[in-house]
N, CA, C and O atoms as a GROMACS GRO file, in nm:
protein
  608
    1UNK      N    1   0.089  -0.124  -0.002
    1UNK     CA    2  -0.001  -0.005   0.004
    1UNK      C    3   0.082   0.119  -0.010
    1UNK      O    4   0.192   0.118   0.044
    2UNK      N    5   0.046   0.220  -0.072
    2UNK     CA    6   0.125   0.346  -0.080
    2UNK      C    7   0.092   0.416   0.039
    2UNK      O    8  -0.019   0.405   0.092
    3UNK      N    9   0.199   0.500   0.091
    3UNK     CA   10   0.192   0.575   0.214
    3UNK      C   11   0.096   0.699   0.200
    3UNK      O   12   0.080   0.753   0.091
    4UNK      N   13   0.042   0.734   0.298
    4UNK     CA   14  -0.052   0.863   0.297
    4UNK      C   15   0.029   0.973   0.252
    4UNK      O   16   0.129   1.000   0.319
    5UNK      N   17   0.001   1.047   0.141
    5UNK     CA   18   0.085   1.154   0.083
    5UNK      C   19   0.086   1.270   0.186
    5UNK      O   20   0.184   1.344   0.188
    6UNK      N   21  -0.007   1.288   0.263
    6UNK     CA   22   0.006   1.396   0.363
    6UNK      C   23   0.113   1.359   0.474
    6UNK      O   24   0.156   1.446   0.550
    7UNK      N   25   0.153   1.237   0.480
    7UNK     CA   26   0.264   1.218   0.580
    7UNK      C   27   0.386   1.174   0.519
    7UNK      O   28   0.467   1.108   0.584
    8UNK      N   29   0.408   1.211   0.380
    8UNK     CA   30   0.526   1.189   0.302
    8UNK      C   31   0.647   1.253   0.355
    8UNK      O   32   0.758   1.205   0.333
    9UNK      N   33   0.630   1.358   0.425
    9UNK     CA   34   0.743   1.443   0.466
    9UNK      C   35   0.695   1.501   0.617
    9UNK      O   36   0.581   1.547   0.628
   10UNK      N   37   0.780   1.496   0.722
   10UNK     CA   38   0.740   1.550   0.844
   10UNK      C   39   0.864   1.622   0.888
   10UNK      O   40   0.974   1.568   0.885
   11UNK      N   41   0.845   1.750   0.931
   11UNK     CA   42   0.950   1.828   0.978
   11UNK      C   43   0.919   1.870   1.126
   11UNK      O   44   0.817   1.934   1.150
   12UNK      N   45   1.004   1.834   1.223
   12UNK     CA   46   0.975   1.866   1.364
   12UNK      C   47   1.080   1.962   1.416
   12UNK      O   48   1.196   1.926   1.433
   13UNK      N   49   1.033   2.097   1.442
   13UNK     CA   50   1.120   2.187   1.496
   13UNK      C   51   1.084   2.230   1.647
   13UNK      O   52   0.977   2.286   1.670
   14UNK      N   53   1.164   2.208   1.734
   14UNK     CA   54   1.155   2.235   1.878
   14UNK      C   55   1.185   2.368   1.905
   14UNK      O   56   1.113   2.436   1.978
   15UNK      N   57   1.301   2.419   1.843
   15UNK     CA   58   1.351   2.558   1.877
   15UNK      C   59   1.405   2.612   1.751
   15UNK      O   60   1.395   2.546   1.647
   16UNK      N   61   1.463   2.732   1.754
   16UNK     CA   62   1.512   2.797   1.645
   16UNK      C   63   1.632   2.726   1.611
   16UNK      O   64   1.649   2.706   1.491
   17UNK      N   65   1.720   2.681   1.693
   17UNK     CA   66   1.844   2.617   1.664
   17UNK      C   67   1.836   2.469   1.637
   17UNK      O   68   1.934   2.410   1.589
   18UNK      N   69   1.725   2.406   1.666
   18UNK     CA   70   1.705   2.264   1.644
   18UNK      C   71   1.607   2.237   1.537
   18UNK      O   72   1.491   2.277   1.546
   19UNK      N   73   1.654   2.166   1.428
   19UNK     CA   74   1.564   2.117   1.329
   19UNK      C   75   1.593   1.977   1.283
   19UNK      O   76   1.708   1.939   1.259
   20UNK      N   77   1.490   1.902   1.272
   20UNK     CA   78   1.517   1.758   1.236
   20UNK      C   79   1.414   1.733   1.122
   20UNK      O   80   1.294   1.757   1.134
   21UNK      N   81   1.474   1.680   1.006
   21UNK     CA   82   1.400   1.635   0.892
   21UNK      C   83   1.397   1.495   0.863
   21UNK      O   84   1.503   1.437   0.838
   22UNK      N   85   1.283   1.431   0.862
   22UNK     CA   86   1.277   1.288   0.820
   22UNK      C   87   1.193   1.281   0.686
   22UNK      O   88   1.092   1.350   0.668
   23UNK      N   89   1.237   1.204   0.605
   23UNK     CA   90   1.174   1.171   0.484
   23UNK      C   91   1.116   1.027   0.475
   23UNK      O   92   1.192   0.935   0.505
   24UNK      N   93   1.003   1.004   0.439
   24UNK     CA   94   0.949   0.882   0.417
   24UNK      C   95   0.901   0.881   0.269
   24UNK      O   96   0.810   0.955   0.232
   25UNK      N   97   0.964   0.795   0.187
   25UNK     CA   98   0.922   0.800   0.040
   25UNK      C   99   0.882   0.664   0.008
   25UNK      O  100   0.936   0.566   0.061
   26UNK      N  101   0.781   0.655  -0.088
   26UNK     CA  102   0.732   0.540  -0.142
   26UNK      C  103   0.838   0.475  -0.229
   26UNK      O  104   0.919   0.545  -0.289
   27UNK      N  105   0.839   0.343  -0.238
   27UNK     CA  106   0.940   0.293  -0.328
   27UNK      C  107   0.859   0.227  -0.445
   27UNK      O  108   0.753   0.164  -0.437
   28UNK      N  109   0.933   0.255  -0.554
   28UNK     CA  110   0.885   0.199  -0.688
   28UNK      C  111   0.922   0.056  -0.705
   28UNK      O  112   1.032   0.021  -0.662
   29UNK      N  113   0.846  -0.029  -0.762
   29UNK     CA  114   0.875  -0.162  -0.779
   29UNK      C  115   0.889  -0.185  -0.915
   29UNK      O  116   0.815  -0.120  -0.989
   30UNK      N  117   0.970  -0.263  -0.966
   30UNK     CA  118   0.975  -0.288  -1.106
   30UNK      C  119   0.983  -0.441  -1.109
   30UNK      O  120   1.069  -0.498  -1.042
   31UNK      N  121   0.900  -0.504  -1.182
   31UNK     CA  122   0.901  -0.644  -1.208
   31UNK      C  123   0.871  -0.676  -1.349
   31UNK      O  124   0.823  -0.585  -1.417
   32UNK      N  125   0.889  -0.778  -1.396
   32UNK     CA  126   0.862  -0.829  -1.540
   32UNK      C  127   0.727  -0.771  -1.584
   32UNK      O  128   0.623  -0.800  -1.526
   33UNK      N  129   0.732  -0.694  -1.684
   33UNK     CA  130   0.613  -0.623  -1.741
   33UNK      C  131   0.516  -0.557  -1.634
   33UNK      O  132   0.396  -0.544  -1.656
   34UNK      N  133   0.573  -0.519  -1.520
   34UNK     CA  134   0.486  -0.447  -1.421
   34UNK      C  135   0.584  -0.332  -1.351
   34UNK      O  136   0.701  -0.355  -1.321
   35UNK      N  137   0.525  -0.222  -1.334
   35UNK     CA  138   0.592  -0.107  -1.281
   35UNK      C  139   0.495  -0.032  -1.184
   35UNK      O  140   0.384   0.009  -1.219
   36UNK      N  141   0.544  -0.019  -1.063
   36UNK     CA  142   0.464   0.053  -0.969
   36UNK      C  143   0.513   0.200  -0.956
   36UNK      O  144   0.634   0.220  -0.953
   37UNK      N  145   0.427   0.300  -0.948
   37UNK     CA  146   0.461   0.438  -0.948
   37UNK      C  147   0.380   0.497  -0.836
   37UNK      O  148   0.266   0.462  -0.806
   38UNK      N  149   0.457   0.598  -0.771
   38UNK     CA  150   0.396   0.675  -0.671
   38UNK      C  151   0.393   0.829  -0.718
   38UNK      O  152   0.493   0.896  -0.746
   39UNK      N  153   0.270   0.867  -0.722
   39UNK     CA  154   0.247   1.010  -0.762
   39UNK      C  155   0.182   1.085  -0.642
   39UNK      O  156   0.084   1.037  -0.584
   40UNK      N  157   0.232   1.193  -0.611
   40UNK     CA  158   0.187   1.277  -0.500
   40UNK      C  159   0.055   1.346  -0.534
   40UNK      O  160   0.056   1.428  -0.625
   41UNK      N  161  -0.060   1.321  -0.469
   41UNK     CA  162  -0.186   1.378  -0.509
   41UNK      C  163  -0.247   1.468  -0.392
   41UNK      O  164  -0.352   1.530  -0.402
   42UNK      N  165  -0.162   1.466  -0.276
   42UNK     CA  166  -0.200   1.555  -0.164
   42UNK      C  167  -0.071   1.625  -0.112
   42UNK      O  168   0.041   1.607  -0.161
   43UNK      N  169  -0.097   1.699  -0.016
   43UNK     CA  170   0.009   1.791   0.050
   43UNK      C  171   0.082   1.714   0.161
   43UNK      O  172   0.012   1.638   0.227
   44UNK      N  173   0.206   1.720   0.189
   44UNK     CA  174   0.278   1.694   0.300
   44UNK      C  175   0.231   1.770   0.424
   44UNK      O  176   0.186   1.884   0.413
   45UNK      N  177   0.241   1.708   0.544
   45UNK     CA  178   0.202   1.781   0.658
   45UNK      C  179   0.330   1.791   0.745
   45UNK      O  180   0.396   1.692   0.777
   46UNK      N  181   0.362   1.926   0.784
   46UNK     CA  182   0.479   1.936   0.870
   46UNK      C  183   0.426   1.977   1.016
   46UNK      O  184   0.319   2.035   1.037
   47UNK      N  185   0.517   1.937   1.111
   47UNK     CA  186   0.484   1.970   1.243
   47UNK      C  187   0.576   2.082   1.289
   47UNK      O  188   0.697   2.062   1.292
   48UNK      N  189   0.525   2.196   1.323
   48UNK     CA  190   0.602   2.308   1.368
   48UNK      C  191   0.562   2.341   1.527
   48UNK      O  192   0.460   2.405   1.552
   49UNK      N  193   0.630   2.304   1.609
   49UNK     CA  194   0.613   2.312   1.755
   49UNK      C  195   0.463   2.247   1.790
   49UNK      O  196   0.387   2.293   1.875
   50UNK      N  197   0.439   2.140   1.712
   50UNK     CA  198   0.321   2.065   1.741
   50UNK      C  199   0.196   2.113   1.652
   50UNK      O  200   0.092   2.046   1.643
   51UNK      N  201   0.215   2.219   1.598
   51UNK     CA  202   0.114   2.276   1.501
   51UNK      C  203   0.120   2.216   1.359
   51UNK      O  204   0.219   2.236   1.289
   52UNK      N  205   0.020   2.144   1.316
   52UNK     CA  206   0.032   2.078   1.180
   52UNK      C  207   0.014   2.191   1.071
   52UNK      O  208  -0.084   2.266   1.069
   53UNK      N  209   0.111   2.196   0.986
   53UNK     CA  210   0.090   2.299   0.877
   53UNK      C  211   0.127   2.236   0.743
   53UNK      O  212   0.206   2.141   0.745
   54UNK      N  213   0.075   2.282   0.619
   54UNK     CA  214   0.100   2.220   0.504
   54UNK      C  215   0.164   2.336   0.395
   54UNK      O  216   0.143   2.454   0.423
   55UNK      N  217   0.230   2.310   0.291
   55UNK     CA  218   0.271   2.395   0.196
   55UNK      C  219   0.156   2.472   0.144
   55UNK      O  220   0.053   2.414   0.109
   56UNK      N  221   0.171   2.619   0.138
   56UNK     CA  222   0.069   2.692   0.096
   56UNK      C  223  -0.014   2.768   0.209
   56UNK      O  224  -0.084   2.866   0.186
   57UNK      N  225   0.003   2.711   0.329
   57UNK     CA  226  -0.060   2.776   0.448
   57UNK      C  227   0.002   2.913   0.486
   57UNK      O  228   0.121   2.929   0.462
   58UNK      N  229  -0.060   2.999   0.534
   58UNK     CA  230  -0.004   3.129   0.583
   58UNK      C  231   0.009   3.115   0.727
   58UNK      O  232  -0.085   3.081   0.799
   59UNK      N  233   0.138   3.143   0.774
   59UNK     CA  234   0.165   3.113   0.914
   59UNK      C  235   0.178   3.261   0.973
   59UNK      O  236   0.238   3.349   0.912
   60UNK      N  237   0.125   3.279   1.082
   60UNK     CA  238   0.157   3.407   1.158
   60UNK      C  239   0.230   3.380   1.271
   60UNK      O  240   0.210   3.274   1.331
   61UNK      N  241   0.329   3.476   1.317
   61UNK     CA  242   0.404   3.473   1.443
   61UNK      C  243   0.397   3.596   1.512
   61UNK      O  244   0.416   3.700   1.450
   62UNK      N  245   0.372   3.596   1.634
   62UNK     CA  246   0.363   3.714   1.722
   62UNK      C  247   0.474   3.696   1.826
   62UNK      O  248   0.472   3.603   1.906
   63UNK      N  249   0.563   3.778   1.823
   63UNK     CA  250   0.667   3.794   1.934
   63UNK      C  251   0.620   3.849   2.046
   63UNK      O  252   0.536   3.938   2.036
   64UNK      N  253   0.670   3.803   2.182
   64UNK     CA  254   0.617   3.852   2.297
   64UNK      C  255   0.633   4.000   2.312
   64UNK      O  256   0.744   4.046   2.288
   65UNK      N  257   0.545   4.073   2.344
   65UNK     CA  258   0.540   4.225   2.364
   65UNK      C  259   0.520   4.295   2.235
   65UNK      O  260   0.518   4.418   2.236
   66UNK      N  261   0.506   4.233   2.132
   66UNK     CA  262   0.498   4.294   1.992
   66UNK      C  263   0.347   4.297   1.949
   66UNK      O  264   0.281   4.193   1.954
   67UNK      N  265   0.288   4.424   1.904
   67UNK     CA  266   0.152   4.420   1.865
   67UNK      C  267   0.145   4.374   1.715
   67UNK      O  268   0.034   4.354   1.665
   68UNK      N  269   0.246   4.358   1.651
   68UNK     CA  270   0.233   4.326   1.503
   68UNK      C  271   0.272   4.176   1.469
   68UNK      O  272   0.380   4.125   1.500
   69UNK      N  273   0.178   4.116   1.405
   69UNK     CA  274   0.212   3.979   1.369
   69UNK      C  275   0.279   3.970   1.235
   69UNK      O  276   0.233   4.025   1.136
   70UNK      N  277   0.400   3.892   1.234
   70UNK     CA  278   0.452   3.866   1.107
   70UNK      C  279   0.392   3.751   1.040
   70UNK      O  280   0.355   3.653   1.104
   71UNK      N  281   0.381   3.762   0.907
   71UNK     CA  282   0.330   3.648   0.829
   71UNK      C  283   0.409   3.608   0.710
   71UNK      O  284   0.471   3.690   0.642
   72UNK      N  285   0.406   3.466   0.683
   72UNK     CA  286   0.468   3.410   0.569
   72UNK      C  287   0.400   3.291   0.531
   72UNK      O  288   0.327   3.225   0.605
   73UNK      N  289   0.429   3.264   0.402
   73UNK     CA  290   0.359   3.149   0.328
   73UNK      C  291   0.471   3.016   0.332
   73UNK      O  292   0.587   3.020   0.291
   74UNK      N  293   0.406   2.912   0.386
   74UNK     CA  294   0.490   2.785   0.404
   74UNK      C  295   0.510   2.730   0.270
   74UNK      O  296   0.420   2.727   0.187
   75UNK      N  297   0.640   2.683   0.248
   75UNK     CA  298   0.676   2.613   0.125
   75UNK      C  299   0.701   2.477   0.153
   75UNK      O  300   0.658   2.426   0.256
   76UNK      N  301   0.771   2.408   0.062
   76UNK     CA  302   0.804   2.266   0.079
   76UNK      C  303   0.933   2.263   0.143
   76UNK      O  304   1.012   2.354   0.121
   77UNK      N  305   0.965   2.164   0.224
   77UNK     CA  306   1.102   2.119   0.297
   77UNK      C  307   1.148   2.233   0.376
   77UNK      O  308   1.269   2.253   0.372
   78UNK      N  309   1.076   2.311   0.446
   78UNK     CA  310   1.123   2.406   0.539
   78UNK      C  311   1.144   2.540   0.484
   78UNK      O  312   1.218   2.621   0.540
   79UNK      N  313   1.082   2.565   0.377
   79UNK     CA  314   1.103   2.697   0.296
   79UNK      C  315   0.990   2.765   0.328
   79UNK      O  316   0.887   2.705   0.358
   80UNK      N  317   1.001   2.916   0.322
   80UNK     CA  318   0.903   3.003   0.336
   80UNK      C  319   0.919   3.127   0.224
   80UNK      O  320   1.026   3.148   0.167
   81UNK      N  321   0.814   3.196   0.204
   81UNK     CA  322   0.827   3.316   0.128
   81UNK      C  323   0.769   3.423   0.212
   81UNK      O  324   0.660   3.406   0.267
   82UNK      N  325   0.841   3.536   0.226
   82UNK     CA  326   0.800   3.635   0.318
   82UNK      C  327   0.894   3.762   0.285
   82UNK      O  328   0.995   3.752   0.215
   83UNK      N  329   0.849   3.880   0.342
   83UNK     CA  330   0.926   3.990   0.331
   83UNK      C  331   0.948   4.018   0.486
   83UNK      O  332   0.852   4.036   0.561
   84UNK      N  333   1.073   4.021   0.528
   84UNK     CA  334   1.100   4.027   0.686
   84UNK      C  335   1.087   4.161   0.737
   84UNK      O  336   1.058   4.169   0.856
   85UNK      N  337   1.101   4.270   0.671
   85UNK     CA  338   1.083   4.405   0.730
   85UNK      C  339   1.128   4.500   0.648
   85UNK      O  340   1.170   4.469   0.537
   86UNK      N  341   1.127   4.632   0.692
   86UNK     CA  342   1.174   4.759   0.626
   86UNK      C  343   1.319   4.724   0.556
   86UNK      O  344   1.395   4.656   0.625
   87UNK      N  345   1.361   4.759   0.440
   87UNK     CA  346   1.474   4.734   0.378
   87UNK      C  347   1.487   4.604   0.312
   87UNK      O  348   1.584   4.576   0.243
   88UNK      N  349   1.384   4.519   0.334
   88UNK     CA  350   1.397   4.392   0.268
   88UNK      C  351   1.296   4.384   0.156
   88UNK      O  352   1.207   4.468   0.143
   89UNK      N  353   1.311   4.278   0.072
   89UNK     CA  354   1.210   4.247  -0.025
   89UNK      C  355   1.137   4.123  -0.016
   89UNK      O  356   1.178   4.039   0.064
   90UNK      N  357   1.030   4.099  -0.090
   90UNK     CA  358   0.961   3.968  -0.077
   90UNK      C  359   1.054   3.862  -0.139
   90UNK      O  360   1.102   3.884  -0.250
   91UNK      N  361   1.084   3.746  -0.071
   91UNK     CA  362   1.166   3.649  -0.104
   91UNK      C  363   1.160   3.532  -0.044
   91UNK      O  364   1.096   3.522   0.061
   92UNK      N  365   1.220   3.433  -0.096
   92UNK     CA  366   1.228   3.288  -0.037
   92UNK      C  367   1.322   3.303   0.080
   92UNK      O  368   1.415   3.384   0.079
   93UNK      N  369   1.297   3.223   0.179
   93UNK     CA  370   1.367   3.205   0.303
   93UNK      C  371   1.361   3.076   0.368
   93UNK      O  372   1.301   2.986   0.309
   94UNK      N  373   1.416   3.051   0.485
   94UNK     CA  374   1.401   2.943   0.568
   94UNK      C  375   1.316   2.952   0.674
   94UNK      O  376   1.305   3.063   0.726
   95UNK      N  377   1.244   2.849   0.724
   95UNK     CA  378   1.139   2.854   0.817
   95UNK      C  379   1.216   2.908   0.965
   95UNK      O  380   1.154   2.978   1.045
   96UNK      N  381   1.341   2.872   0.986
   96UNK     CA  382   1.411   2.912   1.110
   96UNK      C  383   1.420   3.069   1.109
   96UNK      O  384   1.446   3.124   1.216
   97UNK      N  385   1.401   3.141   1.004
   97UNK     CA  386   1.414   3.283   1.001
   97UNK      C  387   1.290   3.344   1.075
   97UNK      O  388   1.292   3.458   1.123
   98UNK      N  389   1.181   3.259   1.080
   98UNK     CA  390   1.058   3.313   1.128
   98UNK      C  391   1.031   3.260   1.280
   98UNK      O  392   0.954   3.316   1.358
   99UNK      N  393   1.102   3.152   1.306
   99UNK     CA  394   1.080   3.101   1.447
   99UNK      C  395   1.169   3.173   1.546
   99UNK      O  396   1.290   3.188   1.529
  100UNK      N  397   1.102   3.216   1.650
  100UNK     CA  398   1.175   3.287   1.761
  100UNK      C  399   1.128   3.225   1.890
  100UNK      O  400   1.008   3.200   1.905
  101UNK      N  401   1.212   3.201   1.980
  101UNK     CA  402   1.183   3.147   2.110
  101UNK      C  403   1.069   3.239   2.188
  101UNK      O  404   1.083   3.360   2.204
  102UNK      N  405   0.965   3.171   2.229
  102UNK     CA  406   0.867   3.249   2.306
  102UNK      C  407   0.754   3.303   2.214
  102UNK      O  408   0.650   3.348   2.262
  103UNK      N  409   0.777   3.296   2.079
  103UNK     CA  410   0.696   3.341   1.992
  103UNK      C  411   0.555   3.256   1.986
  103UNK      O  412   0.563   3.134   1.997
  104UNK      N  413   0.433   3.313   1.971
  104UNK     CA  414   0.322   3.246   1.944
  104UNK      C  415   0.291   3.239   1.792
  104UNK      O  416   0.283   3.340   1.721
  105UNK      N  417   0.271   3.101   1.744
  105UNK     CA  418   0.245   3.093   1.593
  105UNK      C  419   0.105   3.043   1.572
  105UNK      O  420   0.051   2.977   1.661
  106UNK      N  421   0.041   3.071   1.456
  106UNK     CA  422  -0.085   3.022   1.434
  106UNK      C  423  -0.091   3.003   1.280
  106UNK      O  424  -0.006   3.052   1.206
  107UNK      N  425  -0.193   2.930   1.234
  107UNK     CA  426  -0.216   2.925   1.087
  107UNK      C  427  -0.324   3.046   1.063
  107UNK      O  428  -0.436   3.032   1.112
  108UNK      N  429  -0.299   3.139   1.002
  108UNK     CA  430  -0.379   3.254   0.951
  108UNK      C  431  -0.481   3.206   0.846
  108UNK      O  432  -0.602   3.225   0.858
  109UNK      N  433  -0.422   3.142   0.740
  109UNK     CA  434  -0.511   3.100   0.643
  109UNK      C  435  -0.464   2.969   0.575
  109UNK      O  436  -0.374   2.966   0.491
  110UNK      N  437  -0.531   2.866   0.616
  110UNK     CA  438  -0.497   2.736   0.561
  110UNK      C  439  -0.524   2.713   0.421
  110UNK      O  440  -0.620   2.773   0.374
  111UNK      N  441  -0.449   2.628   0.339
  111UNK     CA  442  -0.468   2.593   0.217
  111UNK      C  443  -0.572   2.463   0.216
  111UNK      O  444  -0.565   2.375   0.302
  112UNK      N  445  -0.661   2.462   0.116
  112UNK     CA  446  -0.761   2.359   0.119
  112UNK      C  447  -0.730   2.237   0.023
  112UNK      O  448  -0.793   2.131   0.032
  113UNK      N  449  -0.634   2.257  -0.064
  113UNK     CA  450  -0.597   2.161  -0.178
  113UNK      C  451  -0.472   2.173  -0.229
  113UNK      O  452  -0.406   2.269  -0.190
  114UNK      N  453  -0.419   2.093  -0.312
  114UNK     CA  454  -0.289   2.091  -0.380
  114UNK      C  455  -0.314   2.195  -0.492
  114UNK      O  456  -0.218   2.264  -0.525
  115UNK      N  457  -0.418   2.211  -0.545
  115UNK     CA  458  -0.440   2.309  -0.654
  115UNK      C  459  -0.433   2.454  -0.594
  115UNK      O  460  -0.364   2.542  -0.646
  116UNK      N  461  -0.504   2.472  -0.489
  116UNK     CA  462  -0.495   2.602  -0.422
  116UNK      C  463  -0.346   2.641  -0.381
  116UNK      O  464  -0.299   2.754  -0.392
  117UNK      N  465  -0.282   2.536  -0.336
  117UNK     CA  466  -0.142   2.564  -0.303
  117UNK      C  467  -0.055   2.607  -0.421
  117UNK      O  468   0.028   2.696  -0.402
  118UNK      N  469  -0.068   2.554  -0.535
  118UNK     CA  470  -0.003   2.572  -0.672
  118UNK      C  471  -0.038   2.727  -0.700
  118UNK      O  472   0.047   2.810  -0.730
  119UNK      N  473  -0.177   2.754  -0.686
  119UNK     CA  474  -0.213   2.899  -0.719
  119UNK      C  475  -0.151   2.997  -0.626
  119UNK      O  476  -0.115   3.107  -0.668
  120UNK      N  477  -0.137   2.965  -0.511
  120UNK     CA  478  -0.068   3.050  -0.402
  120UNK      C  479   0.088   3.064  -0.442
  120UNK      O  480   0.150   3.169  -0.432
  121UNK      N  481   0.137   2.956  -0.484
  121UNK     CA  482   0.286   2.972  -0.535
  121UNK      C  483   0.295   3.058  -0.646
  121UNK      O  484   0.388   3.138  -0.654
  122UNK      N  485   0.202   3.050  -0.737
  122UNK     CA  486   0.206   3.139  -0.870
  122UNK      C  487   0.199   3.281  -0.829
  122UNK      O  488   0.271   3.368  -0.878
  123UNK      N  489   0.106   3.301  -0.734
  123UNK     CA  490   0.083   3.448  -0.685
  123UNK      C  491   0.210   3.485  -0.622
  123UNK      O  492   0.259   3.594  -0.654
  124UNK      N  493   0.265   3.416  -0.544
  124UNK     CA  494   0.378   3.455  -0.460
  124UNK      C  495   0.499   3.485  -0.548
  124UNK      O  496   0.578   3.576  -0.522
  125UNK      N  497   0.511   3.393  -0.669
  125UNK     CA  498   0.613   3.433  -0.766
  125UNK      C  499   0.621   3.560  -0.825
  125UNK      O  500   0.727   3.615  -0.856
  126UNK      N  501   0.480   3.619  -0.845
  126UNK     CA  502   0.459   3.739  -0.889
  126UNK      C  503   0.514   3.852  -0.805
  126UNK      O  504   0.543   3.959  -0.858
  127UNK      N  505   0.531   3.830  -0.667
  127UNK     CA  506   0.569   3.932  -0.567
  127UNK      C  507   0.721   3.933  -0.551
  127UNK      O  508   0.772   4.032  -0.497
  128UNK      N  509   0.800   3.828  -0.594
  128UNK     CA  510   0.951   3.822  -0.571
  128UNK      C  511   1.019   3.953  -0.615
  128UNK      O  512   1.013   3.999  -0.729
  129UNK      N  513   1.082   4.005  -0.513
  129UNK     CA  514   1.166   4.126  -0.536
  129UNK      C  515   1.084   4.262  -0.504
  129UNK      O  516   1.143   4.370  -0.512
  130UNK      N  517   0.962   4.257  -0.471
  130UNK     CA  518   0.869   4.363  -0.407
  130UNK      C  519   0.926   4.419  -0.285
  130UNK      O  520   0.948   4.346  -0.188
  131UNK      N  521   0.953   4.555  -0.282
  131UNK     CA  522   1.005   4.606  -0.145
  131UNK      C  523   0.888   4.609  -0.039
  131UNK      O  524   0.770   4.629  -0.069
  132UNK      N  525   0.937   4.585   0.094
  132UNK     CA  526   0.849   4.591   0.204
  132UNK      C  527   0.771   4.736   0.194
  132UNK      O  528   0.650   4.743   0.216
  133UNK      N  529   0.842   4.840   0.162
  133UNK     CA  530   0.772   4.971   0.153
  133UNK      C  531   0.663   4.969   0.060
  133UNK      O  532   0.571   5.048   0.076
  134UNK      N  533   0.660   4.882  -0.045
  134UNK     CA  534   0.540   4.885  -0.127
  134UNK      C  535   0.434   4.784  -0.079
  134UNK      O  536   0.315   4.810  -0.095
  135UNK      N  537   0.474   4.670  -0.020
  135UNK     CA  538   0.373   4.569   0.036
  135UNK      C  539   0.438   4.503   0.150
  135UNK      O  540   0.537   4.434   0.126
  136UNK      N  541   0.395   4.516   0.271
  136UNK     CA  542   0.443   4.450   0.389
  136UNK      C  543   0.387   4.320   0.394
  136UNK      O  544   0.309   4.281   0.307
  137UNK      N  545   0.424   4.246   0.495
  137UNK     CA  546   0.386   4.111   0.508
  137UNK      C  547   0.245   4.074   0.499
  137UNK      O  548   0.202   3.978   0.435
  138UNK      N  549   0.170   4.164   0.573
  138UNK     CA  550   0.027   4.146   0.580
  138UNK      C  551  -0.038   4.162   0.435
  138UNK      O  552  -0.129   4.086   0.401
  139UNK      N  553   0.006   4.252   0.358
  139UNK     CA  554  -0.049   4.286   0.218
  139UNK      C  555   0.006   4.167   0.131
  139UNK      O  556  -0.073   4.115   0.053
  140UNK      N  557   0.127   4.121   0.138
  140UNK     CA  558   0.171   4.009   0.043
  140UNK      C  559   0.102   3.877   0.059
  140UNK      O  560   0.069   3.804  -0.034
  141UNK      N  561   0.080   3.851   0.201
  141UNK     CA  562   0.012   3.732   0.213
  141UNK      C  563  -0.144   3.738   0.186
  141UNK      O  564  -0.200   3.637   0.144
  142UNK      N  565  -0.208   3.844   0.209
  142UNK     CA  566  -0.331   3.885   0.149
  142UNK      C  567  -0.339   3.865  -0.001
  142UNK      O  568  -0.435   3.803  -0.046
  143UNK      N  569  -0.254   3.908  -0.076
  143UNK     CA  570  -0.241   3.901  -0.212
  143UNK      C  571  -0.225   3.750  -0.252
  143UNK      O  572  -0.291   3.706  -0.346
  144UNK      N  573  -0.144   3.676  -0.186
  144UNK     CA  574  -0.115   3.548  -0.206
  144UNK      C  575  -0.244   3.453  -0.203
  144UNK      O  576  -0.272   3.364  -0.283
  145UNK      N  577  -0.308   3.492  -0.101
  145UNK     CA  578  -0.437   3.401  -0.087
  145UNK      C  579  -0.559   3.450  -0.173
  145UNK      O  580  -0.666   3.390  -0.168
  146UNK      N  581  -0.541   3.556  -0.248
  146UNK     CA  582  -0.643   3.596  -0.331
  146UNK      C  583  -0.762   3.668  -0.267
  146UNK      O  584  -0.875   3.675  -0.316
  147UNK      N  585  -0.722   3.721  -0.150
  147UNK     CA  586  -0.829   3.795  -0.077
  147UNK      C  587  -0.830   3.942  -0.135
  147UNK      O  588  -0.724   3.988  -0.176
  148UNK      N  589  -0.938   4.012  -0.138
  148UNK     CA  590  -0.936   4.168  -0.168
  148UNK      C  591  -0.850   4.246  -0.099
  148UNK      O  592  -0.841   4.228   0.023
  149UNK      N  593  -0.778   4.337  -0.158
  149UNK     CA  594  -0.675   4.428  -0.091
  149UNK      C  595  -0.759   4.535  -0.034
  149UNK      O  596  -0.854   4.583  -0.094
  150UNK      N  597  -0.719   4.574   0.089
  150UNK     CA  598  -0.767   4.687   0.161
  150UNK      C  599  -0.694   4.816   0.131
  150UNK      O  600  -0.582   4.842   0.175
  151UNK      N  601  -0.768   4.897   0.049
  151UNK     CA  602  -0.716   5.019  -0.012
  151UNK      C  603  -0.727   5.137   0.083
  151UNK      O  604  -0.831   5.148   0.149
  152UNK      N  605  -0.626   5.229   0.097
  152UNK     CA  606  -0.639   5.330   0.181
  152UNK      C  607  -0.688   5.462   0.109
  152UNK      O  608  -0.705   5.565   0.175
   0.00000   0.00000   0.00000
């Protein structure tokens, strides 16, 4: 039996300095006139401090004492897409950039399907290189999810 595609990759991160990645892959079998193939039809689930997240989810992080929540889109294999702050641009990064000890994390906007995740990646690619001064992390993640932009 093929493994559950949502469990194909699990990332457990206990702290900013500790990251463990374990991969579980289906094995193809080749026999005389018979070939088995594994095709991912679902999304892997990662565990971040006990919180199950999937690629395409928008993750929010609130540092202790801060009134502003930082947001990023979760990618595959511990990657994120975000703009970290003034002076930076929307870019790819590592999940460890967003995890800080004592911070509270939550899923702001979960993805519902593989198709929605791919659409979010397409929209995120359109933002690569955009300055924080033009679109902060809230506006970039709102654009990625396809929600209407709040105009001032």
